[in-house]
């Protein structure tokens, strides 16, 4: 029994997989399957609007603490 009104087809050209829990890209708003939802997997043309580069080192505070010869 076909249920064409349920789920969405993946928008990645060549895929078209019917997915009942599809992902909507927050950059281009297209719908994708689990294999193609990432920006790189579906070659998102709008990804540049969402990709943020952050050169902050999240380990810096702990690195500084250990390098200061902590005796705690």
Short mmCIF file of N, CA and C in Angstrom, two decimals:
data_model
loop_
_atom_site.label_atom_id
_atom_site.label_comp_id
_atom_site.label_asym_id
_atom_site.label_seq_id
_atom_site.Cartn_x
_atom_site.Cartn_y
_atom_site.Cartn_z
N UNK A 1 0.85 -1.18 0.00
CA UNK A 1 0.00 0.00 0.00
C UNK A 1 0.89 1.24 0.00
N UNK A 2 0.75 2.08 -0.99
CA UNK A 2 1.52 3.32 -1.11
C UNK A 2 0.87 4.43 -0.28
N UNK A 3 1.70 5.21 0.37
CA UNK A 3 1.23 6.35 1.15
C UNK A 3 1.98 7.60 0.69
N UNK A 4 1.68 8.10 -0.50
CA UNK A 4 2.45 9.20 -1.07
C UNK A 4 2.33 10.52 -0.31
N UNK A 5 1.31 10.67 0.50
CA UNK A 5 1.11 11.91 1.24
C UNK A 5 1.96 11.96 2.50
N UNK A 6 2.61 10.85 2.86
CA UNK A 6 3.46 10.81 4.05
C UNK A 6 4.91 10.95 3.64
N UNK A 7 5.68 11.68 4.44
CA UNK A 7 7.11 11.83 4.19
C UNK A 7 7.41 12.82 3.09
N UNK A 8 8.69 13.05 2.88
CA UNK A 8 9.16 13.96 1.83
C UNK A 8 10.32 13.31 1.11
N UNK A 9 10.49 13.64 -0.14
CA UNK A 9 11.62 13.12 -0.89
C UNK A 9 12.83 14.01 -0.71
N UNK A 10 13.98 13.40 -0.63
CA UNK A 10 15.24 14.13 -0.49
C UNK A 10 15.46 14.98 -1.74
N UNK A 11 15.84 16.24 -1.53
CA UNK A 11 16.03 17.17 -2.63
C UNK A 11 17.39 17.03 -3.32
N UNK A 12 18.29 16.21 -2.77
CA UNK A 12 19.60 16.03 -3.38
C UNK A 12 19.42 15.33 -4.72
N UNK A 13 19.95 15.96 -5.76
CA UNK A 13 19.82 15.39 -7.09
C UNK A 13 20.45 14.00 -7.13
N UNK A 14 19.70 13.06 -7.64
CA UNK A 14 20.17 11.69 -7.73
C UNK A 14 19.76 10.83 -6.54
N UNK A 15 19.21 11.43 -5.49
CA UNK A 15 18.80 10.65 -4.33
C UNK A 15 17.29 10.40 -4.37
N UNK A 16 16.51 11.40 -3.99
CA UNK A 16 15.07 11.26 -4.03
C UNK A 16 14.48 10.29 -3.04
N UNK A 17 15.25 9.88 -2.05
CA UNK A 17 14.77 8.92 -1.04
C UNK A 17 13.56 9.48 -0.31
N UNK A 18 12.55 8.66 -0.14
CA UNK A 18 11.37 9.04 0.63
C UNK A 18 11.72 8.89 2.10
N UNK A 19 11.64 9.99 2.83
CA UNK A 19 12.04 10.01 4.24
C UNK A 19 10.86 10.45 5.08
N UNK A 20 10.55 9.68 6.11
CA UNK A 20 9.43 10.00 6.98
C UNK A 20 9.82 10.95 8.11
N UNK A 21 11.12 11.16 8.31
CA UNK A 21 11.63 12.14 9.27
C UNK A 21 12.69 12.98 8.55
N UNK A 22 12.27 13.77 7.57
CA UNK A 22 13.23 14.53 6.77
C UNK A 22 13.82 15.71 7.54
N UNK A 23 14.95 16.17 7.07
CA UNK A 23 15.63 17.33 7.64
C UNK A 23 15.44 18.51 6.70
N UNK A 24 15.17 19.68 7.27
CA UNK A 24 15.07 20.89 6.46
C UNK A 24 16.33 21.70 6.71
N UNK A 25 17.04 22.02 5.65
CA UNK A 25 18.27 22.79 5.75
C UNK A 25 17.94 24.20 6.22
N UNK A 26 18.65 24.67 7.25
CA UNK A 26 18.36 26.00 7.77
C UNK A 26 19.02 27.10 6.95
N UNK A 27 19.74 26.73 5.91
CA UNK A 27 20.35 27.73 5.03
C UNK A 27 19.55 27.88 3.73
N UNK A 28 19.28 26.77 3.05
CA UNK A 28 18.60 26.84 1.75
C UNK A 28 17.12 26.45 1.82
N UNK A 29 16.68 25.94 2.95
CA UNK A 29 15.28 25.54 3.20
C UNK A 29 14.80 24.33 2.41
N UNK A 30 15.68 23.63 1.75
CA UNK A 30 15.29 22.41 1.04
C UNK A 30 15.23 21.26 2.05
N UNK A 31 14.55 20.18 1.67
CA UNK A 31 14.36 19.02 2.53
C UNK A 31 15.27 17.88 2.09
N UNK A 32 15.94 17.24 3.06
CA UNK A 32 16.89 16.19 2.75
C UNK A 32 16.72 14.98 3.66
N UNK A 33 17.26 13.85 3.19
CA UNK A 33 17.29 12.64 4.00
C UNK A 33 18.47 12.73 4.97
N UNK A 34 18.62 11.74 5.81
CA UNK A 34 19.68 11.74 6.82
C UNK A 34 21.07 11.77 6.19
N UNK A 35 21.22 11.17 5.03
CA UNK A 35 22.52 11.12 4.37
C UNK A 35 22.94 12.45 3.75
N UNK A 36 21.98 13.33 3.46
CA UNK A 36 22.29 14.55 2.73
C UNK A 36 21.91 15.85 3.43
N UNK A 37 21.62 15.82 4.73
CA UNK A 37 21.17 17.03 5.39
C UNK A 37 22.28 18.03 5.70
N UNK A 38 23.53 17.58 5.80
CA UNK A 38 24.62 18.52 6.11
C UNK A 38 24.90 19.42 4.90
N UNK A 39 25.47 20.58 5.18
CA UNK A 39 25.77 21.54 4.11
C UNK A 39 26.66 20.91 3.04
N UNK A 40 27.68 20.19 3.47
CA UNK A 40 28.61 19.60 2.51
C UNK A 40 27.99 18.44 1.75
N UNK A 41 27.15 17.65 2.39
CA UNK A 41 26.55 16.49 1.73
C UNK A 41 25.63 16.89 0.59
N UNK A 42 24.93 18.01 0.73
CA UNK A 42 24.05 18.43 -0.37
C UNK A 42 24.59 19.64 -1.12
N UNK A 43 25.87 19.96 -0.84
CA UNK A 43 26.54 21.06 -1.54
C UNK A 43 25.69 22.32 -1.50
N UNK A 44 25.31 22.72 -0.28
CA UNK A 44 24.40 23.83 -0.08
C UNK A 44 24.96 25.14 -0.64
N UNK A 45 24.21 25.77 -1.54
CA UNK A 45 24.68 27.03 -2.12
C UNK A 45 24.55 28.21 -1.14
N UNK A 46 23.82 28.02 -0.06
CA UNK A 46 23.61 29.09 0.91
C UNK A 46 24.40 28.88 2.20
N UNK A 47 25.23 27.86 2.26
CA UNK A 47 25.96 27.52 3.49
C UNK A 47 26.84 28.66 3.97
N UNK A 48 27.37 29.45 3.05
CA UNK A 48 28.25 30.56 3.45
C UNK A 48 27.56 31.52 4.41
N UNK A 49 26.26 31.55 4.40
CA UNK A 49 25.52 32.43 5.31
C UNK A 49 25.47 31.88 6.74
N UNK A 50 25.69 30.58 6.88
CA UNK A 50 25.56 29.93 8.19
C UNK A 50 26.89 29.50 8.80
N UNK A 51 27.89 29.22 7.98
CA UNK A 51 29.16 28.71 8.49
C UNK A 51 29.92 29.85 9.15
N UNK A 52 30.24 29.65 10.41
CA UNK A 52 30.96 30.67 11.18
C UNK A 52 32.30 30.08 11.58
N UNK A 53 33.34 30.82 11.30
CA UNK A 53 34.65 30.36 11.74
C UNK A 53 34.96 31.02 13.06
N UNK A 54 35.47 30.24 13.97
CA UNK A 54 35.76 30.73 15.31
C UNK A 54 37.15 30.23 15.68
N UNK A 55 38.07 31.12 15.79
CA UNK A 55 39.44 30.73 16.10
C UNK A 55 39.71 30.68 17.60
N UNK A 56 38.68 30.80 18.39
CA UNK A 56 38.84 30.78 19.83
C UNK A 56 39.21 29.38 20.30
N UNK A 57 40.22 29.29 21.13
CA UNK A 57 40.64 28.01 21.69
C UNK A 57 39.90 27.80 23.02
N UNK A 58 38.96 26.89 23.04
CA UNK A 58 38.15 26.66 24.23
C UNK A 58 38.95 26.05 25.38
N UNK A 59 40.12 25.51 25.08
CA UNK A 59 40.96 24.92 26.12
C UNK A 59 41.93 25.93 26.73
N UNK A 60 41.94 27.13 26.21
CA UNK A 60 42.92 28.10 26.67
C UNK A 60 42.87 28.34 28.19
N UNK A 61 41.74 28.57 28.82
CA UNK A 61 41.74 28.79 30.27
C UNK A 61 42.35 27.62 31.05
N UNK A 62 42.01 26.39 30.70
CA UNK A 62 42.57 25.25 31.41
C UNK A 62 44.06 25.09 31.09
N UNK A 63 44.46 25.35 29.85
CA UNK A 63 45.87 25.27 29.50
C UNK A 63 46.69 26.26 30.32
N UNK A 64 46.19 27.47 30.45
CA UNK A 64 46.89 28.49 31.22
C UNK A 64 46.98 28.07 32.69
N UNK A 65 45.94 27.47 33.20
CA UNK A 65 45.90 27.03 34.59
C UNK A 65 46.98 25.96 34.85
N UNK A 66 47.05 24.98 33.97
CA UNK A 66 48.03 23.90 34.16
C UNK A 66 49.46 24.39 33.93
N UNK A 67 49.65 25.31 33.02
CA UNK A 67 50.98 25.83 32.74
C UNK A 67 51.49 26.71 33.88
N UNK A 68 50.58 27.17 34.73
CA UNK A 68 50.98 28.02 35.87
C UNK A 68 51.39 27.17 37.08
N UNK A 69 51.65 25.91 36.86
CA UNK A 69 52.10 24.98 37.90
C UNK A 69 51.11 24.90 39.06
N UNK A 70 49.90 24.56 38.76
CA UNK A 70 48.85 24.41 39.76
C UNK A 70 49.27 23.39 40.82
N UNK A 71 49.07 23.74 42.07
CA UNK A 71 49.41 22.83 43.16
C UNK A 71 48.16 22.35 43.88
N UNK A 72 47.01 22.63 43.32
CA UNK A 72 45.78 22.24 43.98
C UNK A 72 45.57 20.79 44.00
#
